[in-house]
Amino acid sequence: MSARAEYIVEMKGISKRFGGVQALKNVDLELRYGEIMGIVGDNGAGKSTLMKILAGAYVADEGKIYVDGREVHIRNPLDAARLGIGMIYQDLALFNNLDVARNIFVGREYTRGPFGILLDKKRMYRRAEELIRELRVDIGSPQFNVAMMSGGQRQMVACARAVAFQTRILIMDEPTAALGVREASRLLSLIRDLRDRGISILLITQRIPDVLAIADRVFVLKGGQRQDVMEVSKVTLDDVVTMIVKGKERGGNGDAQVEYKSFG
Amino acid sequence: MATPRLSTNLSDEDPESTGQEVAWTAAVPLRGRATVAGTPGTGGRLLSTVLNGLKKYTTLLVLLILMALFSFVSPYFLTSRNLINIVLQNTYFIIVAVGLSFVMIGGGIDLSVGYQMSLVGVVTAMMMVVYQLPVWLAVGIGLLLGTTLGLINGLIVAQIRTFPLIVTLATSTIFQGISYLISQAKTYRNYPAEFLFIVNGRVLGLPFDVFLALVIVICAHFIYSETRFGLRLIALGGNEEAARLVGLNTRFIKISAYTLCGFLVAIATMVMLAKANTMNSSFGPGTEFVALTAAIVGGVSFVGGEGSIPALVAGVFVLAVLGNGMQLAGWGTYAQYIVRGIILLGAVVFDEYQKKTRRALR
Ligand SMILES: Nc1ncnc2c1ncn2[C@@H]1O[C@H](COP(=O)(O)OP(=O)(O)OP(=O)(O)O)[C@@H](O)[C@H]1O
Ligand SMILES: [Mg+2]
């Protein structure tokens, strides 16, 4: 990479509508290299939708996305993966009928044989074991079935999958929401770990204290519109909460709030 | 379908790897050392492990119990002649059930397989009897037709994304109508000797149709446990939304499953045709019920994602033994219908119960 861009990801003027719901309206987002950015906002604010657009699960109606300063077209999850973008979905999107290794690799299997039609199971299990070791997560063997796992372990499997393939940008959608205190704090330290390895992280969460504890900046959405991006070191919990609830007092966003209220 | 290779940062190949083979269904999630280590589970998990372990063998167990039972009812039951007969009468059911398993494990259903057989059967029979085409050509046309019927089902299901139950119910009656239009409701019998090789010929000491069924069963098992397509199909059946989110081409996989099913159903049709040495449009319908029941009895989940070929085959034989045994016991055909229905209900309830325990244990 030559002249390094200022931001690893830039989203510009992103809009997305689901039928009658304007989920996102002209949203800009910039993610710095190696930072953890918290994404906060009320239920239905559009957090998941914005991140799913970056991960290729949805395609925006309008707007542009830049990675390393270059415009990219992310039409599906594989496009995103190719750009090093991995996402842990709010509902985890795991396969309960498969074991850990298969959950990690399905869709991007190691293969052998003519045209790669045969699974290279040995290699998948070995790599899965490595990942488990690297992440220092407690999910036992890659041969365990995920259906039987605790919420925290399932979160870890989803995480292992999201970082398994040269991921540089990791999106996590409310990863601590279903976790107990202990598992949540373990996850937070894992997130720091990943950041220290150079992964830039977008962390959606409802737990503002978590954001203040580990994020560098916090991005506030309300009614599908960007309110503010704040340096965590310069704000208090109250500032963030106020921003989430009241939004930035600026003209012309009344409409969005009405829409949001009627559909949220 | 090209899969991008995204990964690097792998260690080098290590031939002495520990990665051992693992069963691919949730039916056998934990085994060997896996049962002991890891999850901080207790009684509940253990119970469900035992349940799951049992499930793997349930169908086989039921089969053995039935066999023991009927051996008391009739001394003729356990004779080799009777058992061989049971196998011979069920080769085409096995092939259809395997075909259906691809659709069902992928999360779909195909109610039209019996009507595909009706249509493919009369077309193939007429090619041989009326048009006097060479056997290989008639069979080729039949297989192509069957594959196309499967493809049509797949395209509709994948395209309009509606309940496959309704789609294939609709195509059932379409296929049936076409079958009667083509056959003019006539019967076509007496096929060339080359065609009857399917039932009269022997390969490796086995009747050809038994050999064929065996090869298909082994291939299917291999596809599920060893191939990328098999894994993706199972994943799709387990969680369609997740499949989409990991970038699988869900439409392609669905269409392939229905097409594969159509192809196997066409092969089964050839066996049926050769066995009967006669064909009319009423042959075939009803097979879907037997295959579906066998699949569910064999642990193939009707919501997708789970199943195993050995259990599926055992499922076919559970029904077969039941029919045969009841006949020997003098219960007649009508009672068999009732028992089959009850068995199907029982299998569904059992499946649902197991899912609930598993969910509750999470
Ligand atoms: N697939 C969809 N179809 C229709 N509407 C959708 C869809 N996904 C999201 N929405 C709507 O878009 C809006 C934003 O949803 P989104 O899930 O992005 O919110 P969120 O900020 O992630 O909320 P939460 O905190 O509850 O997860 C909501 O009004 C939601 O109902
Ligand atoms: Mg959300």
XYZ file of C-alpha atoms and ligand atoms in Angstrom:
658
model
C 0.000 0.000 0.000
C 1.438 3.333 -1.006
C 0.204 6.659 0.296
C -1.853 5.562 3.212
C -5.370 6.913 3.368
C -6.563 8.717 6.428
C -9.330 6.255 7.142
C -9.530 2.511 6.696
C -13.261 2.808 6.026
C -15.312 5.730 4.874
C -19.034 5.517 4.270
C -20.548 8.534 2.587
C -24.177 9.536 2.260
C -25.552 6.101 3.040
C -29.324 5.793 2.801
C -31.444 2.693 3.116
C -35.185 2.225 3.036
C -37.167 -0.882 3.929
C -40.612 -0.438 2.439
C -42.053 2.492 4.374
C -39.211 2.677 6.880
C -36.311 5.003 6.215
C -33.747 3.041 8.213
C -30.787 5.242 7.278
C -30.710 8.754 5.928
C -27.560 10.206 4.426
C -25.173 8.760 6.977
C -21.408 9.391 6.935
C -18.991 7.278 8.908
C -15.203 7.280 9.098
C -13.187 4.594 10.814
C -9.528 5.211 11.619
C -6.805 2.636 11.303
C -6.580 0.485 14.409
C -9.278 2.175 16.398
C -12.253 0.812 18.250
C -15.333 2.818 17.407
C -18.492 2.344 19.412
C -21.762 2.614 17.502
C -24.618 3.576 19.783
C -28.250 4.553 19.486
C -31.685 3.478 20.549
C -33.458 0.376 19.324
C -34.287 0.834 15.693
C -31.808 3.683 15.234
C -30.276 1.886 12.260
C -27.040 0.587 13.787
C -27.362 -2.951 12.517
C -28.513 -1.802 9.114
C -25.535 0.523 8.674
C -23.078 -2.200 9.634
C -24.811 -4.837 7.547
C -24.357 -2.588 4.549
C -20.637 -2.483 5.223
C -20.597 -6.272 5.651
C -22.478 -6.864 2.409
C -25.609 -8.314 3.986
C -27.618 -5.381 2.624
C -26.901 -3.079 -0.272
C -27.435 0.629 0.340
C -29.950 2.526 -1.761
C -27.569 5.437 -1.957
C -24.080 6.275 -0.828
C -20.500 5.284 -1.360
C -18.025 3.185 0.548
C -14.255 3.633 0.548
C -11.728 1.188 1.949
C -8.153 2.445 2.243
C -9.328 5.524 0.402
C -10.441 3.579 -2.644
C -14.071 3.305 -3.630
C -15.408 -0.225 -3.323
C -18.641 -1.907 -4.312
C -19.848 -4.337 -1.709
C -22.704 -6.309 -3.184
C -22.638 -9.396 -0.983
C -20.887 -10.843 2.061
C -18.127 -12.356 -0.056
C -17.220 -8.966 -1.507
C -16.886 -7.680 2.034
C -14.822 -10.673 3.095
C -12.471 -10.112 0.191
C -11.878 -6.610 1.503
C -11.079 -7.995 4.935
C -14.379 -7.035 6.503
C -15.858 -9.552 8.927
C -19.025 -9.221 10.963
C -20.460 -10.873 14.025
C -24.201 -10.549 13.629
C -26.601 -9.634 16.381
C -28.189 -13.073 16.256
C -24.763 -14.612 15.535
C -25.961 -16.396 12.377
C -24.482 -19.710 13.465
C -25.413 -23.120 12.151
C -26.738 -25.104 15.074
C -26.526 -28.310 13.114
C -22.796 -28.004 12.509
C -19.698 -28.235 14.640
C -17.338 -25.367 15.419
C -14.924 -25.957 12.540
C -17.695 -26.244 9.988
C -19.303 -23.090 11.327
C -16.053 -21.232 10.874
C -15.321 -22.450 7.378
C -18.604 -23.036 5.616
C -18.673 -20.811 2.551
C -14.878 -20.515 2.582
C -13.875 -24.128 2.978
C -10.395 -25.517 2.564
C -10.713 -27.989 -0.246
C -8.785 -30.546 -2.184
C -9.351 -32.767 -5.174
C -10.472 -31.794 -8.659
C -12.174 -28.377 -8.788
C -11.921 -28.274 -5.021
C -15.033 -30.361 -4.536
C -13.695 -32.289 -1.562
C -13.420 -30.856 1.916
C -9.986 -30.717 3.438
C -11.296 -31.519 6.888
C -7.899 -32.085 8.465
C -6.779 -28.639 7.526
C -10.018 -27.046 8.667
C -9.872 -28.725 12.047
C -6.243 -27.812 12.472
C -6.808 -24.191 11.554
C -9.873 -24.037 13.799
C -7.820 -25.363 16.678
C -5.180 -22.737 15.976
C -7.762 -19.992 15.960
C -9.199 -21.166 19.238
C -5.732 -21.150 20.694
C -4.817 -17.758 19.236
C -7.977 -16.128 20.492
C -7.541 -17.900 23.796
C -11.224 -18.606 23.889
C -12.865 -21.389 25.786
C -14.834 -23.308 23.226
C -13.153 -26.636 23.716
C -12.669 -28.650 20.597
C -13.499 -27.617 17.042
C -15.549 -30.782 16.917
C -18.107 -29.559 19.403
C -21.508 -28.810 18.123
C -22.462 -25.166 18.608
C -26.082 -25.958 19.481
C -25.025 -27.106 22.915
C -22.842 -24.149 23.756
C -23.434 -21.299 26.150
C -24.158 -17.813 24.830
C -20.574 -16.744 25.477
C -19.103 -19.714 23.692
C -21.369 -19.168 20.728
C -20.249 -15.563 20.615
C -16.652 -16.800 20.514
C -17.384 -19.151 17.640
C -18.929 -16.304 15.677
C -15.879 -14.225 16.530
C -13.467 -16.908 15.407
C -15.344 -17.110 12.131
C -15.280 -13.363 11.657
C -11.517 -13.084 12.123
C -10.500 -16.341 10.469
C -9.740 -14.854 7.091
C -7.297 -11.988 7.241
C -9.871 -9.705 8.708
C -8.763 -6.095 9.039
C -12.117 -4.599 9.870
C -14.248 -6.381 12.423
C -17.854 -5.435 13.069
C -19.520 -6.688 16.225
C -23.240 -6.253 16.718
C -24.107 -6.132 20.418
C -21.727 -8.932 21.334
C -22.106 -8.450 25.064
C -25.883 -8.138 25.104
C -26.566 -11.733 26.059
C -23.509 -12.268 28.221
C -23.031 -12.420 31.940
C -20.687 -9.986 33.680
C -17.714 -12.302 33.559
C -18.137 -13.415 29.972
C -18.738 -9.831 28.908
C -15.505 -8.606 30.437
C -13.606 -11.478 28.858
C -15.055 -10.495 25.525
C -14.057 -6.879 26.016
C -10.485 -7.880 26.673
C -10.581 -10.053 23.575
C -11.725 -7.033 21.608
C -8.777 -5.024 22.929
C -6.524 -7.919 22.008
C -7.780 -7.899 18.465
C -7.311 -4.164 18.223
C -3.746 -4.552 19.438
C -3.183 -6.949 16.568
C -4.095 -4.166 14.198
C -7.720 -4.940 13.515
C -9.982 -1.908 13.295
C -13.189 -2.513 15.152
C -16.740 -1.251 14.920
C -18.617 -2.166 18.051
C -22.367 -1.777 18.247
C -23.622 -1.821 21.786
C -26.343 -0.618 24.112
C -23.996 -0.722 27.075
C -22.502 2.731 27.093
C -20.049 1.962 29.912
C -18.517 -0.729 27.730
C -17.957 1.800 24.992
C -16.382 4.253 27.385
C -14.140 1.498 28.689
C -12.679 0.290 25.430
C -13.595 2.515 22.511
C -11.538 5.355 21.110
C -14.505 7.143 19.628
C -18.240 6.783 19.782
C -20.629 7.238 16.876
C -24.222 8.145 17.693
C -27.166 7.291 15.462
C -30.727 8.396 16.016
C -33.676 7.820 13.744
C -31.387 6.669 10.963
C -29.258 9.808 11.062
C -25.777 10.480 12.291
C -25.836 12.699 15.345
C -22.244 13.021 16.388
C -18.910 11.305 16.676
C -17.184 11.938 19.966
C -13.746 11.213 21.360
C -14.352 8.939 24.304
C -11.644 10.617 26.338
C -13.531 13.900 26.137
C -17.031 12.823 27.086
C -18.965 11.486 30.043
C -21.616 8.831 30.189
C -24.234 11.569 30.455
C -23.022 13.277 27.305
C -23.415 10.085 25.335
C -26.799 9.230 26.784
C -28.066 12.732 26.109
C -26.876 12.504 22.531
C -28.604 9.139 22.076
C -31.891 10.352 23.489
C -32.062 13.941 22.285
C -29.783 13.902 19.317
C -27.863 16.831 18.018
C -30.153 19.818 18.070
C -30.079 20.699 14.450
C -32.712 21.790 12.019
C -34.426 19.464 9.633
C -34.171 16.219 11.459
C -37.622 16.382 12.954
C -39.083 14.355 10.114
C -36.732 11.495 10.678
C -37.657 11.324 14.315
C -41.327 11.150 13.533
C -40.778 8.370 11.045
C -38.596 6.519 13.471
C -41.122 6.771 16.245
C -43.960 5.529 14.155
C -42.107 2.447 13.009
C -39.678 1.724 15.804
C -19.260 -21.472 -8.370
C -15.891 -20.087 -7.511
C -14.887 -19.873 -3.936
C -12.385 -17.162 -3.286
C -9.451 -18.244 -1.243
C -9.239 -15.603 1.367
C -7.077 -17.173 3.858
C -3.385 -17.066 4.139
C -1.486 -17.119 7.391
C -1.853 -20.859 7.700
C 0.671 -23.186 9.025
C 2.125 -25.676 6.613
C 0.601 -29.006 5.893
C 1.092 -31.414 8.710
C 0.333 -34.959 7.714
C 0.147 -36.137 11.293
C -2.771 -33.883 12.030
C -5.168 -34.729 14.780
C -8.261 -33.673 12.867
C -10.294 -36.805 12.913
C -13.417 -37.336 10.977
C -16.565 -36.187 12.586
C -20.136 -36.952 11.876
C -21.878 -34.135 10.169
C -25.209 -33.977 11.836
C -26.341 -32.640 15.130
C -27.513 -36.130 15.805
C -23.984 -36.995 16.847
C -22.444 -33.778 18.011
C -20.286 -35.093 20.757
C -18.432 -38.277 20.799
C -15.202 -39.746 21.928
C -13.134 -37.325 23.933
C -15.508 -34.582 23.012
C -18.050 -35.802 25.535
C -15.731 -35.305 28.435
C -13.893 -32.084 27.855
C -14.845 -28.501 27.277
C -18.384 -27.436 27.867
C -19.100 -26.882 31.494
C -22.078 -29.132 31.079
C -23.672 -31.274 33.692
C -26.527 -33.714 33.880
C -28.614 -31.926 31.281
C -25.927 -31.927 28.652
C -25.097 -35.524 29.416
C -28.719 -36.510 29.030
C -28.944 -34.795 25.692
C -25.683 -36.363 24.595
C -27.086 -39.756 25.401
C -30.316 -38.901 23.612
C -28.413 -37.768 20.565
C -26.201 -40.814 20.615
C -29.281 -42.964 20.798
C -30.935 -41.137 17.968
C -28.180 -42.224 15.652
C -29.132 -45.816 16.228
C -32.822 -45.439 16.922
C -33.908 -46.407 13.462
C -31.639 -49.415 13.357
C -32.871 -50.432 16.781
C -36.485 -50.128 15.726
C -35.705 -52.210 12.664
C -34.120 -54.980 14.716
C -36.976 -54.999 17.198
C -39.509 -55.243 14.406
C -37.599 -58.101 12.855
C -37.459 -59.960 16.130
C -41.151 -59.365 16.623
C -42.177 -60.645 13.231
C -39.947 -63.675 13.522
C -42.278 -64.771 16.317
C -45.377 -63.931 14.339
C -44.371 -65.956 11.307
C -41.703 -68.646 10.973
C -41.367 -67.668 7.320
C -40.301 -64.123 8.122
C -36.663 -64.757 8.946
C -36.010 -67.066 5.998
C -33.329 -65.868 3.645
C -35.768 -66.044 0.795
C -38.133 -63.615 2.461
C -35.372 -61.250 3.500
C -33.897 -61.202 0.014
C -37.343 -60.460 -1.302
C -37.683 -57.514 1.038
C -34.416 -56.092 -0.247
C -35.338 -56.626 -3.877
C -38.722 -55.029 -3.478
C -37.224 -51.907 -1.990
C -34.280 -50.936 -4.129
C -36.162 -48.194 -5.890
C -37.634 -46.838 -2.679
C -34.112 -46.516 -1.343
C -33.034 -44.596 -4.418
C -36.008 -42.254 -4.201
C -35.477 -41.738 -0.476
C -31.837 -40.820 -1.073
C -32.925 -38.344 -3.745
C -35.498 -36.856 -1.434
C -32.919 -36.576 1.341
C -30.957 -34.029 -0.684
C -34.000 -31.823 -0.899
C -35.067 -32.350 2.705
C -31.655 -31.910 4.288
C -31.353 -28.697 2.306
C -34.506 -27.486 4.023
C -37.012 -28.210 1.261
C -39.515 -30.902 0.423
C -40.529 -32.577 -2.812
C -44.001 -34.063 -2.850
C -43.891 -34.572 -6.596
C -41.421 -37.457 -6.772
C -44.170 -40.051 -7.300
C -45.599 -38.059 -10.187
C -42.164 -37.531 -11.676
C -41.953 -41.327 -11.739
C -45.291 -41.583 -13.473
C -44.249 -39.170 -16.200
C -40.704 -40.451 -16.651
C -42.006 -44.032 -16.586
C -44.568 -43.693 -19.339
C -42.225 -41.673 -21.531
C -39.420 -44.219 -21.197
C -41.801 -47.147 -21.722
C -43.322 -45.574 -24.822
C -39.895 -44.796 -26.253
C -39.081 -48.479 -26.058
C -42.429 -50.049 -26.867
C -44.118 -47.600 -29.214
C -41.196 -45.843 -30.872
C -38.847 -48.810 -30.654
C -35.898 -46.634 -29.745
C -32.701 -48.364 -28.640
C -32.689 -49.012 -24.915
C -29.786 -46.693 -24.144
C -31.529 -43.826 -25.905
C -34.865 -44.443 -24.210
C -33.184 -44.623 -20.812
C -31.134 -41.526 -21.619
C -34.261 -39.594 -22.532
C -35.963 -40.786 -19.352
C -33.049 -39.714 -17.141
C -32.826 -36.362 -18.872
C -36.537 -35.822 -18.451
C -36.423 -36.700 -14.751
C -33.490 -34.377 -14.197
C -35.381 -31.621 -15.968
C -38.457 -32.131 -13.816
C -36.269 -31.780 -10.726
C -34.672 -28.685 -12.208
C -38.102 -27.167 -12.815
C -39.100 -27.761 -9.198
C -35.827 -26.248 -8.040
C -36.130 -23.195 -10.244
C -39.645 -22.462 -9.052
C -38.811 -22.988 -5.396
C -35.680 -20.861 -5.586
C -37.276 -18.186 -7.709
C -40.549 -17.475 -5.994
C -39.245 -18.325 -2.546
C -42.481 -19.762 -1.335
C -43.320 -22.940 0.511
C -41.838 -25.860 -1.419
C -44.708 -27.968 -0.122
C -47.174 -25.955 -2.167
C -44.894 -25.627 -5.188
C -44.317 -29.348 -5.475
C -47.967 -30.098 -4.746
C -48.785 -27.963 -7.765
C -46.133 -29.538 -9.983
C -47.367 -32.982 -8.844
C -50.706 -32.567 -10.502
C -49.116 -30.928 -13.532
C -46.751 -33.889 -13.973
C -49.617 -36.292 -13.460
C -51.785 -34.560 -16.031
C -48.984 -34.577 -18.588
C -48.303 -38.231 -17.856
C -51.916 -39.203 -18.607
C -52.046 -36.981 -21.691
C -48.961 -38.652 -23.093
C -49.881 -42.210 -22.174
C -53.542 -41.812 -23.139
C -54.132 -43.852 -19.980
C -52.856 -46.923 -21.801
C -50.520 -49.582 -20.482
C -47.149 -50.257 -22.110
C -45.507 -53.580 -21.376
C -42.864 -56.065 -22.486
C -39.546 -54.281 -22.678
C -36.407 -55.418 -24.512
C -34.166 -57.868 -22.718
C -31.353 -55.286 -22.497
C -33.619 -53.105 -20.408
C -34.573 -55.967 -18.126
C -30.892 -56.353 -17.289
C -31.688 -53.869 -14.532
C -33.480 -56.624 -12.640
C -32.089 -59.792 -14.207
C -28.442 -58.861 -14.554
C -25.791 -59.397 -11.948
C -22.787 -57.311 -11.029
C -20.227 -58.564 -8.531
C -22.643 -61.314 -7.593
C -25.399 -58.856 -6.733
C -28.594 -58.278 -8.649
C -27.959 -55.171 -10.734
C -30.599 -53.029 -9.024
C -29.226 -53.919 -5.606
C -25.763 -52.994 -6.807
C -27.114 -49.731 -8.206
C -28.863 -48.828 -4.962
C -25.716 -49.655 -3.027
C -23.555 -47.442 -5.220
C -26.029 -44.586 -4.893
C -26.193 -44.954 -1.131
C -22.412 -44.905 -0.839
C -22.081 -41.906 -3.153
C -24.729 -39.982 -1.221
C -23.033 -40.704 2.075
C -19.766 -39.522 0.580
C -21.340 -36.342 -0.763
C -22.722 -35.423 2.649
C -19.627 -36.143 4.642
C -16.778 -35.324 2.293
C -17.771 -32.712 -0.249
C -18.081 -28.975 -0.184
C -21.502 -29.189 -1.790
C -22.712 -31.556 0.931
C -21.543 -29.261 3.693
C -23.154 -26.244 2.080
C -26.404 -28.106 1.578
C -26.495 -29.127 5.235
C -25.669 -25.562 6.247
C -28.451 -24.187 4.075
C -30.917 -26.591 5.643
C -29.749 -25.637 9.111
C -30.029 -21.861 8.770
C -30.887 -20.276 5.465
C -30.315 -16.701 6.588
C -26.897 -17.566 8.004
C -26.090 -19.376 4.767
C -26.805 -16.174 2.887
C -24.739 -14.145 5.328
C -21.664 -16.327 4.894
C -21.985 -15.770 1.174
C -23.409 -19.077 0.010
C -25.271 -19.072 -3.275
C -28.436 -20.402 -1.711
C -30.421 -20.424 -4.951
C -27.817 -22.496 -6.732
C -27.666 -24.989 -3.881
C -31.444 -25.354 -3.754
C -31.742 -25.818 -7.485
C -28.960 -28.414 -7.430
C -30.676 -30.367 -4.661
C -33.982 -30.584 -6.510
C -32.203 -31.440 -9.756
C -30.192 -34.185 -8.105
C -33.415 -35.489 -6.597
C -35.064 -35.550 -10.025
C -32.121 -37.439 -11.491
C -32.196 -40.090 -8.768
C -35.960 -40.404 -9.022
C -35.547 -41.056 -12.751
C -33.042 -43.812 -12.005
C -35.492 -45.288 -9.516
C -38.162 -45.137 -12.201
C -36.060 -47.344 -14.482
C -35.796 -49.914 -11.711
C -39.527 -49.777 -11.064
C -40.228 -50.114 -14.757
C -37.955 -53.118 -15.183
C -39.379 -54.779 -12.091
C -42.959 -54.472 -13.229
C -42.195 -54.974 -16.922
C -45.299 -52.892 -17.494
C -46.160 -49.234 -17.033
C -49.096 -46.928 -16.955
C -49.606 -43.472 -15.533
C -50.865 -44.737 -12.194
C -47.459 -46.237 -11.350
C -45.345 -44.000 -9.183
C -47.716 -41.847 -7.144
C -47.617 -43.028 -3.552
C -43.853 -43.455 -3.672
C -43.444 -39.933 -2.280
C -45.299 -40.940 0.844
C -43.199 -44.036 1.431
C -39.957 -42.154 0.769
C -40.970 -39.243 2.960
C -41.996 -41.519 5.813
C -38.805 -43.539 5.477
C -36.745 -40.353 5.521
C -38.407 -39.027 8.644
C -38.314 -42.407 10.368
C -34.644 -42.442 9.384
C -34.014 -39.194 11.229
C -34.012 -36.774 8.309
C -35.440 -33.617 9.781
C -38.397 -32.213 7.898
C -37.182 -28.709 8.641
C -33.785 -29.425 7.143
C -30.179 -29.611 8.209
C -30.129 -33.074 9.677
C -30.064 -36.620 8.497
C -27.812 -39.541 7.796
C -27.824 -41.958 4.915
C -27.393 -45.194 6.904
C -30.336 -44.251 9.113
C -32.329 -43.314 6.042
C -31.773 -46.759 4.552
C -32.763 -48.312 7.861
C -35.891 -46.152 7.673
C -36.819 -47.638 4.306
C -36.416 -51.114 5.729
C -38.488 -50.328 8.807
C -41.419 -49.626 6.522
C -40.604 -52.597 4.319
C -40.346 -55.047 7.186
C -43.518 -53.681 8.662
C -45.402 -54.203 5.414
C -43.973 -57.637 4.850
C -44.482 -58.767 8.430
C -48.023 -57.536 8.576
C -48.807 -59.321 5.371
C -47.372 -62.541 6.750
C -49.440 -62.004 9.852
C -52.483 -61.708 7.628
C -53.300 -58.066 8.427
C -53.945 -57.001 4.870
C -53.118 -53.823 3.006
C -55.587 -51.449 4.620
C -54.288 -51.941 8.114
C -50.819 -51.217 6.728
C -51.907 -47.791 5.580
C -53.074 -46.994 9.067
C -49.901 -48.276 10.687
C -47.745 -46.321 8.247
C -49.597 -43.143 9.069
C -49.171 -43.750 12.766
C -45.462 -44.421 12.289
C -45.025 -41.174 10.391
C -46.788 -39.260 13.153
C -44.715 -41.038 15.771
C -41.463 -40.190 14.017
C -42.415 -36.545 13.707
C -43.366 -36.330 17.368
C -40.109 -38.012 18.366
C -38.111 -35.588 16.223
C -39.922 -32.579 17.645
C -39.471 -33.850 21.203
C -35.733 -34.204 20.667
C -35.451 -30.702 19.290
C -37.278 -29.343 22.308
C -34.988 -31.076 24.769
C -32.014 -29.758 22.911
C -33.367 -26.245 22.895
C -34.303 -26.401 26.537
C -30.798 -27.491 27.434
C -29.155 -24.518 25.809
N -34.841 -6.501 6.906
C -35.621 -5.449 7.286
N -36.839 -5.293 6.747
C -37.630 -4.258 7.111
N -37.285 -3.339 8.018
C -36.086 -3.456 8.598
C -35.187 -4.513 8.270
N -34.062 -4.364 8.995
C -34.244 -3.282 9.732
N -35.445 -2.710 9.517
C -35.972 -1.486 10.131
O -34.979 -0.495 10.033
C -34.876 0.237 11.224
C -33.476 0.144 11.758
O -33.231 -1.176 12.191
P -31.861 -1.694 12.768
O -31.987 -3.140 12.986
O -30.777 -1.227 11.925
O -31.817 -0.938 14.170
P -30.776 -1.125 15.353
O -30.260 0.217 15.651
O -29.821 -2.193 15.057
O -31.754 -1.567 16.523
P -31.513 -2.618 17.720
O -30.795 -1.889 18.784
O -32.901 -2.963 18.140
O -30.776 -3.775 17.172
C -35.926 -0.317 12.163
O -37.068 0.511 12.073
C -36.202 -1.670 11.610
O -37.529 -2.054 11.873
Mg -29.461 -4.097 15.782
